[in-house]
Amino acid sequence: MNEHTPIRVLLVDDHPLVRDGISSRLQEEPHIEVVGQAGNGREAIARAHELCPDVVLMDITMPVMDGLEATRRFKAELPEVRVLILSMHDDQEYIVKLMHDGANGYVLKDVSSDELIKAIEAVHQGSTYFSAGASQSLFNNFHGRPGGHEPVLTRREETVLRLIAEGQCNKDIARSLNISVRTVETHRQNIKGKLDIHTAAGLARYAIEHKLVAL
Amino acid sequence: MNEHTPIRVLLVDDHPLVRDGISSRLQEEPHIEVVGQAGNGREAIARAHELCPDVVLMDITMPVMDGLEATRRFKAELPEVRVLILSMHDDQEYIVKLMHDGANGYVLKDVSSDELIKAIEAVHQGSTYFSAGASQSLFNNFHGRPGGHEPVLTRREETVLRLIAEGQCNKDIARSLNISVRTVETHRQNIKGKLDIHTAAGLARYAIEHKLVAL
DNA sequence: ATTCAACTCCGTATTACTGCGTATTTTTCC
DNA sequence: GGAAAAATACGCAGTAATACGGAGTTGAAT
């Protein structure tokens, strides 16, 4: 990297304390300059237009506009800006979506600040950076199970699962979907078989975890 | 506060990056010294025994041992240590529980680092500190509903609910808690009565919604 | 036209859970 | 120390869900 012009970083996280902290740590590095901060995606884009940062270090979960949407906007409006995602969640689904939307790297919040700095340098140079946990996830997802070990539910099964997770009993579900209770039972059985989950509560948990239902 | 002996702070958060950041920021204050860090509650207690910090700055959600349990342990084993909770969630239930367990303050992660420093100073002096959002919550909780329309589960019921939401069946729960299946059934019954929820899936949903279980 | 997966429905036997009741022992609190 | 709340335990009739099994229909693949 160029020692004479520091890497200009825009910090985006909805927690000022976390921003302040990371900012404070990054300022210790002479070749990195935190040129601004933002508390959500919309702010981030506005500030980026003013500040022309090299790298945007962005959290995913934020109010107003989250990291996913913001990444899309960045790639549309300011494609020259490198987007480095900083997330708490080692979540394949997120990672895949984000990379698809043009993010240049993904770093878990449980890395050291040294590794974060390496990541910033890497994406600034044009590389793509994944922290250890994240790349592991991706690898598993793409290569580990070609057929997809993730049991995939059919559309109908997913619908039924959603209703179960909403707290409806089989009778209610049958009425909702205009099918017989027996059919609902069969779906339920098949779902449990596929997911290897054997209680209704477990199914609800699964559904929420996989974002089939909102809370 | 005494300018000659800095406030000794132990930083507890499961994200090294967040720890590093906050640590870096706190070190800028001459009257505060970060004497150590820990990644979960158990580590925190071990380190506290070695380091004798004045203030423990602790996250709630952590692996191995979370902030709630850790706070209880601190108050039992090291009552002279002041515990300042640092949380992302402006959640009445958490706050009430924590204060009951002896925490000395509660700061949301969306405060500025300046306010965090004030909070550390306050609890070190023996005061109790709430960040703006948190105290607002408490106020609402105590005054808004005198009778308390929110159905409150007992500790045991909460435990049972947690296990249900984790997908265990009554038999498993009974074994886990060393009580009879009938008793679990009774708890389940009482929980459903209090919450007016009538399916296991609904209970799981409730538990997740109210952060009794992690996903 | 055949094949396949998804969706639908059912029988039977078993197990799990519900709803309602009661009762004893701890804990907690004043 | 005594009242109140919580936790524990049990009975029992009834309902819901599970775990097996089998089977007919439909629509898309092509």
CSV table of C-alpha atoms (C1' of nucleotides) in Angstrom, one decimal:
chain,number,residue,atom,x,y,z
A,1,MET,CA,0.0,0.0,0.0
A,2,ASN,CA,0.9,3.6,-0.4
A,3,GLU,CA,2.6,5.1,2.7
A,4,HIS,CA,2.0,8.6,1.6
A,5,THR,CA,-1.7,8.8,1.2
A,6,PRO,CA,-3.5,6.9,4.0
A,7,ILE,CA,-6.4,4.7,3.4
A,8,ARG,CA,-9.6,6.7,3.9
A,9,VAL,CA,-12.1,4.7,5.9
A,10,LEU,CA,-15.8,5.4,6.6
A,11,LEU,CA,-17.1,3.6,9.6
A,12,VAL,CA,-20.7,2.6,9.6
A,13,ASP,CA,-22.3,1.0,12.7
A,14,ASP,CA,-25.4,1.9,14.7
A,15,HIS,CA,-23.6,1.9,18.0
A,16,PRO,CA,-21.6,5.1,18.5
A,17,LEU,CA,-19.5,3.3,21.2
A,18,VAL,CA,-18.4,0.6,18.9
A,19,ARG,CA,-17.7,3.2,16.2
A,20,ASP,CA,-15.7,5.3,18.6
A,21,GLY,CA,-13.8,2.3,19.8
A,22,ILE,CA,-12.8,1.0,16.4
A,23,SER,CA,-12.1,4.5,15.2
A,24,SER,CA,-9.8,5.0,18.1
A,25,ARG,CA,-8.0,1.8,17.4
A,26,LEU,CA,-7.7,2.5,13.7
A,27,GLN,CA,-6.2,5.9,14.3
A,28,GLU,CA,-3.3,4.2,15.9
A,29,GLU,CA,-2.4,3.1,12.4
A,30,PRO,CA,-0.6,5.9,10.5
A,31,HIS,CA,-1.6,4.5,7.1
A,32,ILE,CA,-5.3,4.4,7.9
A,33,GLU,CA,-7.4,7.5,8.4
A,34,VAL,CA,-11.0,7.3,9.6
A,35,VAL,CA,-12.5,10.2,7.7
A,36,GLY,CA,-16.1,9.8,8.9
A,37,GLN,CA,-18.7,7.8,10.6
A,38,ALA,CA,-22.4,6.9,10.0
A,39,GLY,CA,-25.0,5.3,12.1
A,40,ASN,CA,-27.0,3.6,9.3
A,41,GLY,CA,-26.9,2.8,5.6
A,42,ARG,CA,-28.5,6.0,4.3
A,43,GLU,CA,-26.2,8.2,6.3
A,44,ALA,CA,-23.3,6.1,5.0
A,45,ILE,CA,-24.1,6.8,1.4
A,46,ALA,CA,-24.7,10.5,2.0
A,47,ARG,CA,-21.4,10.8,3.9
A,48,ALA,CA,-19.6,8.8,1.2
A,49,HIS,CA,-20.6,11.2,-1.4
A,50,GLU,CA,-19.0,14.1,0.5
A,51,LEU,CA,-16.0,12.2,1.8
A,52,CYS,CA,-15.0,9.9,-1.0
A,53,PRO,CA,-13.6,7.2,1.3
A,54,ASP,CA,-11.5,4.3,-0.1
A,55,VAL,CA,-13.1,1.7,2.1
A,56,VAL,CA,-16.5,1.6,3.9
A,57,LEU,CA,-16.4,-0.6,7.0
A,58,MET,CA,-20.0,-1.5,7.5
A,59,ASP,CA,-22.1,-3.4,10.0
A,60,ILE,CA,-25.1,-5.4,8.8
A,61,THR,CA,-27.8,-4.9,11.3
A,62,MET,CA,-28.7,-1.3,11.5
A,63,PRO,CA,-31.9,0.8,11.6
A,64,VAL,CA,-33.2,2.8,8.7
A,65,MET,CA,-31.1,1.1,6.1
A,66,ASP,CA,-29.2,-2.1,6.8
A,67,GLY,CA,-25.9,-3.2,5.5
A,68,LEU,CA,-27.3,-5.4,2.7
A,69,GLU,CA,-29.4,-2.6,1.1
A,70,ALA,CA,-26.6,-0.1,1.7
A,71,THR,CA,-24.1,-2.4,-0.1
A,72,ARG,CA,-26.3,-2.6,-3.1
A,73,ARG,CA,-26.6,1.2,-3.2
A,74,PHE,CA,-22.9,1.7,-2.8
A,75,LYS,CA,-22.2,-0.6,-5.7
A,76,ALA,CA,-24.8,1.2,-7.8
A,77,GLU,CA,-23.9,4.8,-6.9
A,78,LEU,CA,-20.2,4.6,-5.8
A,79,PRO,CA,-18.8,1.5,-7.4
A,80,GLU,CA,-15.2,2.6,-6.8
A,81,VAL,CA,-15.7,2.5,-3.0
A,82,ARG,CA,-14.6,-0.8,-1.5
A,83,VAL,CA,-17.2,-2.3,1.0
A,84,LEU,CA,-15.9,-4.3,3.9
A,85,ILE,CA,-18.6,-5.9,6.0
A,86,LEU,CA,-18.2,-6.2,9.7
A,87,SER,CA,-20.6,-8.5,11.2
A,88,MET,CA,-21.4,-10.4,14.4
A,89,HIS,CA,-23.0,-13.3,12.6
A,90,ASP,CA,-21.2,-16.1,10.9
A,91,ASP,CA,-24.1,-16.6,8.7
A,92,GLN,CA,-23.8,-18.3,5.3
A,93,GLU,CA,-26.9,-16.8,4.0
A,94,TYR,CA,-25.9,-13.3,4.7
A,95,ILE,CA,-22.4,-13.8,3.3
A,96,VAL,CA,-23.7,-15.3,0.1
A,97,LYS,CA,-26.2,-12.5,-0.4
A,98,LEU,CA,-23.6,-9.8,0.4
A,99,MET,CA,-21.0,-11.1,-1.9
A,100,HIS,CA,-23.6,-11.3,-4.6
A,101,ASP,CA,-24.4,-7.7,-3.9
A,102,GLY,CA,-20.8,-6.7,-4.4
A,103,ALA,CA,-19.3,-6.6,-1.0
A,104,ASN,CA,-15.5,-6.8,-1.1
A,105,GLY,CA,-14.9,-8.6,2.2
A,106,TYR,CA,-16.5,-10.0,5.3
A,107,VAL,CA,-15.0,-9.8,8.7
A,108,LEU,CA,-16.5,-11.2,11.9
A,109,LYS,CA,-16.5,-9.0,15.0
A,110,ASP,CA,-14.6,-11.6,16.8
A,111,VAL,CA,-11.4,-11.0,15.0
A,112,SER,CA,-8.6,-9.0,16.5
A,113,SER,CA,-8.0,-5.5,15.5
A,114,ASP,CA,-4.8,-6.5,13.8
A,115,GLU,CA,-6.8,-8.8,11.5
A,116,LEU,CA,-9.3,-6.0,10.8
A,117,ILE,CA,-6.4,-3.8,9.7
A,118,LYS,CA,-5.1,-6.5,7.4
A,119,ALA,CA,-8.6,-6.8,6.0
A,120,ILE,CA,-8.9,-3.1,5.3
A,121,GLU,CA,-5.5,-3.2,3.6
A,122,ALA,CA,-6.5,-6.2,1.5
A,123,VAL,CA,-9.8,-4.8,0.2
A,124,HIS,CA,-8.2,-1.4,-0.4
A,125,GLN,CA,-5.7,-3.2,-2.7
A,126,GLY,CA,-8.5,-4.8,-4.6
A,127,SER,CA,-8.5,-8.2,-2.9
A,128,THR,CA,-11.4,-9.9,-1.3
A,129,TYR,CA,-11.0,-10.7,2.4
A,130,PHE,CA,-12.8,-13.2,4.5
A,131,SER,CA,-12.1,-13.7,8.2
A,132,ALA,CA,-11.4,-17.3,9.1
A,133,GLY,CA,-14.8,-18.2,10.4
A,134,ALA,CA,-16.6,-16.7,7.4
A,135,SER,CA,-14.5,-18.4,4.8
A,136,GLN,CA,-15.0,-21.6,6.6
A,137,SER,CA,-18.7,-21.2,6.3
A,138,LEU,CA,-18.6,-20.4,2.6
A,139,PHE,CA,-16.4,-23.3,1.9
A,140,ASN,CA,-18.8,-25.7,3.7
A,141,ASN,CA,-21.6,-24.2,1.8
A,142,PHE,CA,-20.2,-24.4,-1.7
A,143,HIS,CA,-18.0,-27.5,-1.6
A,144,GLY,CA,-18.7,-29.6,1.5
A,145,ARG,CA,-22.1,-30.8,0.3
A,146,PRO,CA,-22.6,-30.6,-3.4
A,147,GLY,CA,-26.2,-32.0,-3.3
A,148,GLY,CA,-26.9,-29.7,-0.4
A,149,HIS,CA,-27.0,-31.4,2.9
A,150,GLU,CA,-29.4,-28.7,4.0
A,151,PRO,CA,-32.7,-30.4,3.8
A,152,VAL,CA,-34.8,-28.4,1.4
A,153,LEU,CA,-38.5,-28.1,2.2
A,154,THR,CA,-41.0,-28.0,-0.6
A,155,ARG,CA,-43.1,-24.9,-0.9
A,156,ARG,CA,-46.1,-26.5,0.8
A,157,GLU,CA,-44.0,-27.8,3.6
A,158,GLU,CA,-42.5,-24.4,4.1
A,159,THR,CA,-46.0,-22.9,4.3
A,160,VAL,CA,-47.1,-25.4,6.8
A,161,LEU,CA,-43.9,-24.9,8.9
A,162,ARG,CA,-44.6,-21.2,8.9
A,163,LEU,CA,-48.0,-21.7,10.2
A,164,ILE,CA,-46.8,-24.1,12.9
A,165,ALA,CA,-44.2,-21.6,13.9
A,166,GLU,CA,-46.9,-18.9,14.2
A,167,GLY,CA,-48.5,-21.1,16.9
A,168,GLN,CA,-51.3,-22.6,14.9
A,169,CYS,CA,-52.4,-26.2,15.7
A,170,ASN,CA,-53.0,-28.7,12.9
A,171,LYS,CA,-56.7,-28.0,12.8
A,172,ASP,CA,-56.2,-24.3,12.3
A,173,ILE,CA,-53.6,-24.9,9.6
A,174,ALA,CA,-55.9,-27.3,7.8
A,175,ARG,CA,-58.6,-24.7,7.9
A,176,SER,CA,-56.2,-22.0,6.7
A,177,LEU,CA,-55.0,-24.0,3.8
A,178,ASN,CA,-58.3,-25.8,3.0
A,179,ILE,CA,-56.8,-29.2,3.3
A,180,SER,CA,-57.5,-32.0,5.7
A,181,VAL,CA,-55.9,-32.3,9.1
A,182,ARG,CA,-54.4,-35.6,7.9
A,183,THR,CA,-52.5,-33.8,5.2
A,184,VAL,CA,-51.2,-31.3,7.6
A,185,GLU,CA,-50.0,-34.1,9.8
A,186,THR,CA,-48.3,-35.7,6.9
A,187,HIS,CA,-46.5,-32.5,6.0
A,188,ARG,CA,-45.5,-32.1,9.6
A,189,GLN,CA,-44.1,-35.6,9.6
A,190,ASN,CA,-42.2,-35.0,6.5
A,191,ILE,CA,-40.8,-31.7,7.7
A,192,LYS,CA,-39.7,-33.3,10.9
A,193,GLY,CA,-38.1,-36.1,9.1
A,194,LYS,CA,-36.2,-33.8,6.7
A,195,LEU,CA,-35.0,-31.5,9.5
A,196,ASP,CA,-34.5,-34.2,12.1
A,197,ILE,CA,-36.4,-32.1,14.6
A,198,HIS,CA,-38.9,-33.9,16.7
A,199,THR,CA,-40.9,-31.3,18.7
A,200,ALA,CA,-43.2,-28.5,17.6
A,201,ALA,CA,-41.1,-26.1,19.6
A,202,GLY,CA,-38.0,-27.2,17.7
A,203,LEU,CA,-39.8,-26.5,14.5
A,204,ALA,CA,-40.7,-23.0,15.5
A,205,ARG,CA,-37.2,-22.4,16.5
A,206,TYR,CA,-36.0,-23.6,13.1
A,207,ALA,CA,-38.5,-21.5,11.3
A,208,ILE,CA,-37.5,-18.3,13.1
A,209,GLU,CA,-33.8,-19.1,12.8
A,210,HIS,CA,-34.2,-19.5,9.0
A,211,LYS,CA,-36.3,-16.4,8.8
A,212,LEU,CA,-39.5,-18.1,7.6
A,213,VAL,CA,-41.5,-16.2,10.1
A,214,ALA,CA,-41.1,-12.8,11.6
A,215,LEU,CA,-41.3,-12.4,15.3
B,1,MET,CA,-12.4,10.6,41.9
B,2,ASN,CA,-8.8,10.1,42.8
B,3,GLU,CA,-6.4,11.3,40.1
B,4,HIS,CA,-3.4,9.4,41.4
B,5,THR,CA,-4.7,5.9,41.2
B,6,PRO,CA,-6.5,5.3,37.9
B,7,ILE,CA,-9.8,3.3,37.8
B,8,ARG,CA,-8.9,-0.3,37.0
B,9,VAL,CA,-11.3,-1.6,34.4
B,10,LEU,CA,-11.8,-5.2,33.2
B,11,LEU,CA,-13.4,-5.4,29.8
B,12,VAL,CA,-15.7,-8.3,29.0
B,13,ASP,CA,-17.2,-8.9,25.6
B,14,ASP,CA,-17.1,-11.8,23.2
B,15,HIS,CA,-16.0,-9.8,20.3
B,16,PRO,CA,-12.2,-9.0,20.5
B,17,LEU,CA,-12.6,-6.2,18.0
B,18,VAL,CA,-15.2,-4.5,20.2
B,19,ARG,CA,-12.9,-5.0,23.2
B,20,ASP,CA,-9.9,-3.7,21.4
B,21,GLY,CA,-11.8,-0.7,20.2
B,22,ILE,CA,-13.3,0.3,23.5
B,23,SER,CA,-10.0,-0.5,25.2
B,24,SER,CA,-8.2,1.8,22.8
B,25,ARG,CA,-10.6,4.6,23.5
B,26,LEU,CA,-10.5,4.2,27.2
B,27,GLN,CA,-6.7,4.3,27.3
B,28,GLU,CA,-6.9,7.8,26.0
B,29,GLU,CA,-8.3,8.7,29.5
B,30,PRO,CA,-5.4,9.0,31.9
B,31,HIS,CA,-7.6,8.2,34.9
B,32,ILE,CA,-8.9,5.0,33.5
B,33,GLU,CA,-6.7,1.9,33.0
B,34,VAL,CA,-7.9,-1.2,31.2
B,35,VAL,CA,-6.2,-3.9,33.2
B,36,GLY,CA,-7.5,-6.9,31.3
B,37,GLN,CA,-10.0,-8.4,29.0
B,38,ALA,CA,-12.2,-11.5,28.9
B,39,GLY,CA,-14.3,-13.1,26.2
B,40,ASN,CA,-17.0,-14.6,28.5
B,41,GLY,CA,-18.3,-14.6,32.0
B,42,ARG,CA,-16.2,-17.4,33.3
B,43,GLU,CA,-13.0,-15.9,32.0
B,44,ALA,CA,-14.1,-12.6,33.5
B,45,ILE,CA,-14.4,-14.0,37.0
B,46,ALA,CA,-11.1,-15.8,36.7
B,47,ARG,CA,-9.3,-12.7,35.5
B,48,ALA,CA,-11.0,-10.6,38.1
B,49,HIS,CA,-9.6,-12.8,40.8
B,50,GLU,CA,-6.1,-12.1,39.5
B,51,LEU,CA,-6.5,-8.5,38.6
B,52,CYS,CA,-8.8,-7.0,41.2
B,53,PRO,CA,-10.4,-4.5,38.9
B,54,ASP,CA,-12.5,-1.7,40.3
B,55,VAL,CA,-15.1,-1.9,37.5
B,56,VAL,CA,-16.1,-4.7,35.2
B,57,LEU,CA,-17.5,-3.5,32.0
B,58,MET,CA,-19.6,-6.4,30.7
B,59,ASP,CA,-21.6,-7.4,27.7
B,60,ILE,CA,-24.7,-9.5,28.2
B,61,THR,CA,-24.8,-11.9,25.3
B,62,MET,CA,-21.7,-14.1,25.5
B,63,PRO,CA,-21.0,-17.7,25.0
B,64,VAL,CA,-20.0,-20.1,27.9
B,65,MET,CA,-21.3,-17.8,30.6
B,66,ASP,CA,-23.5,-14.8,29.8
B,67,GLY,CA,-23.6,-11.4,31.5
B,68,LEU,CA,-26.5,-12.3,33.8
B,69,GLU,CA,-25.0,-15.3,35.3
B,70,ALA,CA,-21.6,-13.6,35.5
B,71,THR,CA,-23.1,-10.7,37.4
B,72,ARG,CA,-24.6,-13.0,39.9
B,73,ARG,CA,-21.3,-14.7,40.4
B,74,PHE,CA,-19.4,-11.5,40.7
B,75,LYS,CA,-21.8,-10.3,43.4
B,76,ALA,CA,-21.3,-13.5,45.2
B,77,GLU,CA,-17.6,-14.0,44.9
B,78,LEU,CA,-16.3,-10.5,44.5
B,79,PRO,CA,-18.9,-8.1,45.9
B,80,GLU,CA,-16.5,-5.2,46.0
B,81,VAL,CA,-16.2,-5.1,42.2
B,82,ARG,CA,-18.6,-2.8,40.5
B,83,VAL,CA,-20.4,-4.2,37.5
B,84,LEU,CA,-21.3,-2.0,34.7
B,85,ILE,CA,-23.4,-3.7,32.0
B,86,LEU,CA,-22.8,-2.7,28.4
B,87,SER,CA,-25.6,-3.9,26.2
B,88,MET,CA,-27.0,-3.5,22.8
B,89,HIS,CA,-30.5,-4.1,23.9
B,90,ASP,CA,-32.7,-1.5,25.5
B,91,ASP,CA,-34.7,-4.3,27.1
B,92,GLN,CA,-36.7,-3.8,30.3
B,93,GLU,CA,-36.6,-7.4,31.2
B,94,TYR,CA,-32.9,-7.6,31.1
B,95,ILE,CA,-32.4,-4.4,33.0
B,96,VAL,CA,-34.7,-5.4,35.8
B,97,LYS,CA,-33.1,-8.8,36.1
B,98,LEU,CA,-29.6,-7.4,36.1
B,99,MET,CA,-30.3,-4.7,38.6
B,100,HIS,CA,-31.9,-7.3,40.8
B,101,ASP,CA,-28.8,-9.4,40.5
B,102,GLY,CA,-26.7,-6.6,41.7
B,103,ALA,CA,-25.4,-4.8,38.6
B,104,ASN,CA,-24.3,-1.2,39.3
B,105,GLY,CA,-25.1,0.3,36.0
B,106,TYR,CA,-26.5,-0.3,32.5
B,107,VAL,CA,-25.2,1.5,29.4
B,108,LEU,CA,-26.5,1.0,25.9
B,109,LYS,CA,-23.9,0.5,23.2
B,110,ASP,CA,-25.4,3.4,21.4
B,111,VAL,CA,-24.0,5.9,23.8
B,112,SER,CA,-21.0,8.0,23.0
B,113,SER,CA,-17.6,7.0,24.5
B,114,ASP,CA,-17.7,10.2,26.5
B,115,GLU,CA,-20.9,9.0,28.2
B,116,LEU,CA,-19.4,5.6,28.8
B,117,ILE,CA,-16.5,7.2,30.6
B,118,LYS,CA,-19.0,9.1,32.8
B,119,ALA,CA,-20.7,5.9,33.6
B,120,ILE,CA,-17.5,4.2,34.6
B,121,GLU,CA,-16.6,7.1,36.9
B,122,ALA,CA,-20.1,7.0,38.3
B,123,VAL,CA,-20.2,3.4,39.2
B,124,HIS,CA,-16.7,3.5,40.5
B,125,GLN,CA,-17.8,6.2,42.9
B,126,GLY,CA,-20.6,4.0,44.1
B,127,SER,CA,-23.4,5.5,42.1
B,128,THR,CA,-25.7,3.7,39.8
B,129,TYR,CA,-25.7,4.8,36.2
B,130,PHE,CA,-28.3,4.3,33.5
B,131,SER,CA,-27.9,5.6,30.0
B,132,ALA,CA,-30.8,7.6,28.8
B,133,GLY,CA,-32.7,4.9,26.9
B,134,ALA,CA,-32.3,2.4,29.7
B,135,SER,CA,-33.6,4.6,32.5
B,136,GLN,CA,-36.5,5.5,30.2
B,137,SER,CA,-37.3,1.8,30.0
B,138,LEU,CA,-37.2,1.3,33.7
B,139,PHE,CA,-39.4,4.2,34.3
B,140,ASN,CA,-42.0,2.9,31.9
B,141,ASN,CA,-41.8,-0.5,33.5
B,142,PHE,CA,-42.3,0.6,37.1
B,143,HIS,CA,-44.9,3.3,36.6
B,144,GLY,CA,-46.6,2.6,33.3
B,145,ARG,CA,-48.2,-0.6,34.5
B,146,PRO,CA,-48.8,-0.6,38.3
B,147,GLY,CA,-50.5,-3.9,38.4
B,148,GLY,CA,-48.2,-5.3,35.7
B,149,HIS,CA,-50.3,-6.6,32.9
B,150,GLU,CA,-47.2,-8.3,31.5
B,151,PRO,CA,-47.5,-11.9,32.8
B,152,VAL,CA,-44.4,-12.6,34.8
B,153,LEU,CA,-43.0,-16.1,34.8
B,154,THR,CA,-41.3,-17.5,37.8
B,155,ARG,CA,-37.6,-18.5,37.5
B,156,ARG,CA,-38.5,-22.1,37.2
B,157,GLU,CA,-41.1,-21.6,34.7
B,158,GLU,CA,-38.7,-19.6,32.7
B,159,THR,CA,-36.2,-22.4,32.8
B,160,VAL,CA,-38.8,-24.8,31.6
B,161,LEU,CA,-39.9,-22.5,28.9
B,162,ARG,CA,-36.3,-22.1,27.8
B,163,LEU,CA,-35.9,-25.9,27.5
B,164,ILE,CA,-39.1,-26.2,25.6
B,165,ALA,CA,-38.0,-23.6,23.2
B,166,GLU,CA,-34.7,-25.4,22.7
B,167,GLY,CA,-36.8,-28.3,21.4
B,168,GLN,CA,-36.7,-30.7,24.3
B,169,CYS,CA,-39.8,-32.8,25.1
B,170,ASN,CA,-41.2,-33.0,28.6
B,171,LYS,CA,-39.3,-36.2,29.3
B,172,ASP,CA,-36.0,-34.7,28.4
B,173,ILE,CA,-36.8,-31.6,30.5
B,174,ALA,CA,-37.7,-33.7,33.5
B,175,ARG,CA,-34.4,-35.5,33.2
B,176,SER,CA,-32.4,-32.3,32.8
B,177,LEU,CA,-34.0,-30.7,35.8
B,178,ASN,CA,-34.2,-33.8,37.9
B,179,ILE,CA,-37.9,-33.4,38.5
B,180,SER,CA,-40.8,-35.6,37.4
B,181,VAL,CA,-42.5,-35.4,34.0
B,182,ARG,CA,-45.7,-34.4,35.8
B,183,THR,CA,-44.1,-31.4,37.3
B,184,VAL,CA,-42.8,-30.3,33.9
B,185,GLU,CA,-46.3,-30.7,32.6
B,186,THR,CA,-47.6,-28.5,35.5
B,187,HIS,CA,-45.1,-25.8,34.7
B,188,ARG,CA,-46.0,-26.0,31.1
B,189,GLN,CA,-49.6,-25.7,32.0
B,190,ASN,CA,-49.0,-22.7,34.2
B,191,ILE,CA,-46.8,-21.0,31.5
B,192,LYS,CA,-49.4,-21.4,28.9
B,193,GLY,CA,-52.0,-20.1,31.2
B,194,LYS,CA,-50.0,-17.0,32.1
B,195,LEU,CA,-49.0,-16.3,28.5
B,196,ASP,CA,-52.3,-17.3,26.9
B,197,ILE,CA,-50.4,-19.4,24.4
B,198,HIS,CA,-51.7,-22.8,23.5
B,199,THR,CA,-49.2,-24.6,21.4
B,200,ALA,CA,-45.6,-25.7,22.0
B,201,ALA,CA,-44.5,-23.8,18.9
B,202,GLY,CA,-46.1,-20.7,20.2
B,203,LEU,CA,-44.2,-21.0,23.4
B,204,ALA,CA,-40.9,-21.3,21.5
B,205,ARG,CA,-41.8,-18.3,19.5
B,206,TYR,CA,-42.5,-16.4,22.7
B,207,ALA,CA,-39.3,-17.5,24.3
B,208,ILE,CA,-37.2,-16.4,21.3
B,209,GLU,CA,-39.1,-13.1,21.0
B,210,HIS,CA,-38.4,-12.4,24.6
B,211,LYS,CA,-34.8,-13.4,24.4
B,212,LEU,CA,-35.0,-16.3,26.8
B,213,VAL,CA,-33.2,-18.5,24.3
B,214,ALA,CA,-30.6,-17.7,21.6
B,215,LEU,CA,-31.0,-19.0,18.1
C,1,DA,C1',-46.3,-41.7,-22.4
C,2,DT,C1',-43.7,-42.2,-18.8
C,3,DT,C1',-41.5,-40.7,-15.0
C,4,DC,C1',-41.0,-38.1,-10.9
C,5,DA,C1',-41.8,-35.0,-7.3
C,6,DA,C1',-45.1,-32.7,-4.9
C,7,DC,C1',-49.4,-32.8,-2.8
C,8,DT,C1',-53.1,-34.9,-1.2
C,9,DC,C1',-55.6,-38.3,2.0
C,10,DC,C1',-56.3,-42.2,5.2
C,11,DG,C1',-55.8,-46.4,9.0
C,12,DT,C1',-53.9,-47.8,13.2
C,13,DA,C1',-51.4,-47.9,17.3
C,14,DT,C1',-48.8,-45.3,20.4
C,15,DT,C1',-47.1,-41.5,22.7
C,16,DA,C1',-47.3,-36.7,24.1
C,17,DC,C1',-49.7,-33.0,25.7
C,18,DT,C1',-53.9,-30.6,27.6
C,19,DG,C1',-57.1,-29.1,31.1
C,20,DC,C1',-58.6,-29.3,35.3
C,21,DG,C1',-58.1,-30.6,39.9
C,22,DT,C1',-55.5,-31.3,44.5
C,23,DA,C1',-51.7,-31.4,47.7
C,24,DT,C1',-47.0,-31.3,49.9
C,25,DT,C1',-42.7,-29.2,50.6
C,26,DT,C1',-39.5,-25.3,50.2
C,27,DT,C1',-38.4,-20.5,49.7
C,28,DT,C1',-39.1,-16.0,50.3
C,29,DC,C1',-40.5,-12.1,52.6
C,30,DC,C1',-42.3,-9.2,56.3
D,1,DG,C1',-42.5,-17.1,63.3
D,2,DG,C1',-46.1,-17.0,60.1
D,3,DA,C1',-48.2,-15.7,55.6
D,4,DA,C1',-47.5,-15.9,50.7
D,5,DA,C1',-45.4,-17.5,46.7
D,6,DA,C1',-42.9,-20.9,44.3
D,7,DA,C1',-41.7,-25.4,43.3
D,8,DT,C1',-42.7,-29.9,43.5
D,9,DA,C1',-45.8,-34.0,42.6
D,10,DC,C1',-49.9,-36.8,41.3
D,11,DG,C1',-54.7,-38.4,39.0
D,12,DC,C1',-57.4,-38.7,35.1
D,13,DA,C1',-60.2,-38.0,31.2
D,14,DG,C1',-59.7,-36.1,26.8
D,15,DT,C1',-57.3,-34.2,22.8
D,16,DA,C1',-53.4,-33.6,19.8
D,17,DA,C1',-49.5,-35.3,17.7
D,18,DT,C1',-46.4,-39.0,16.2
D,19,DA,C1',-44.8,-43.1,13.8
D,20,DC,C1',-45.6,-46.4,11.1
D,21,DG,C1',-47.9,-48.0,7.1
D,22,DG,C1',-50.3,-47.3,2.1
D,23,DA,C1',-52.3,-44.9,-1.9
D,24,DG,C1',-54.5,-41.6,-5.5
D,25,DT,C1',-53.9,-37.1,-8.2
D,26,DT,C1',-51.7,-33.6,-10.6
D,27,DG,C1',-48.4,-31.1,-13.2
D,28,DA,C1',-44.0,-30.5,-15.1
D,29,DA,C1',-40.0,-32.6,-17.5
D,30,DT,C1',-39.1,-32.9,-22.2
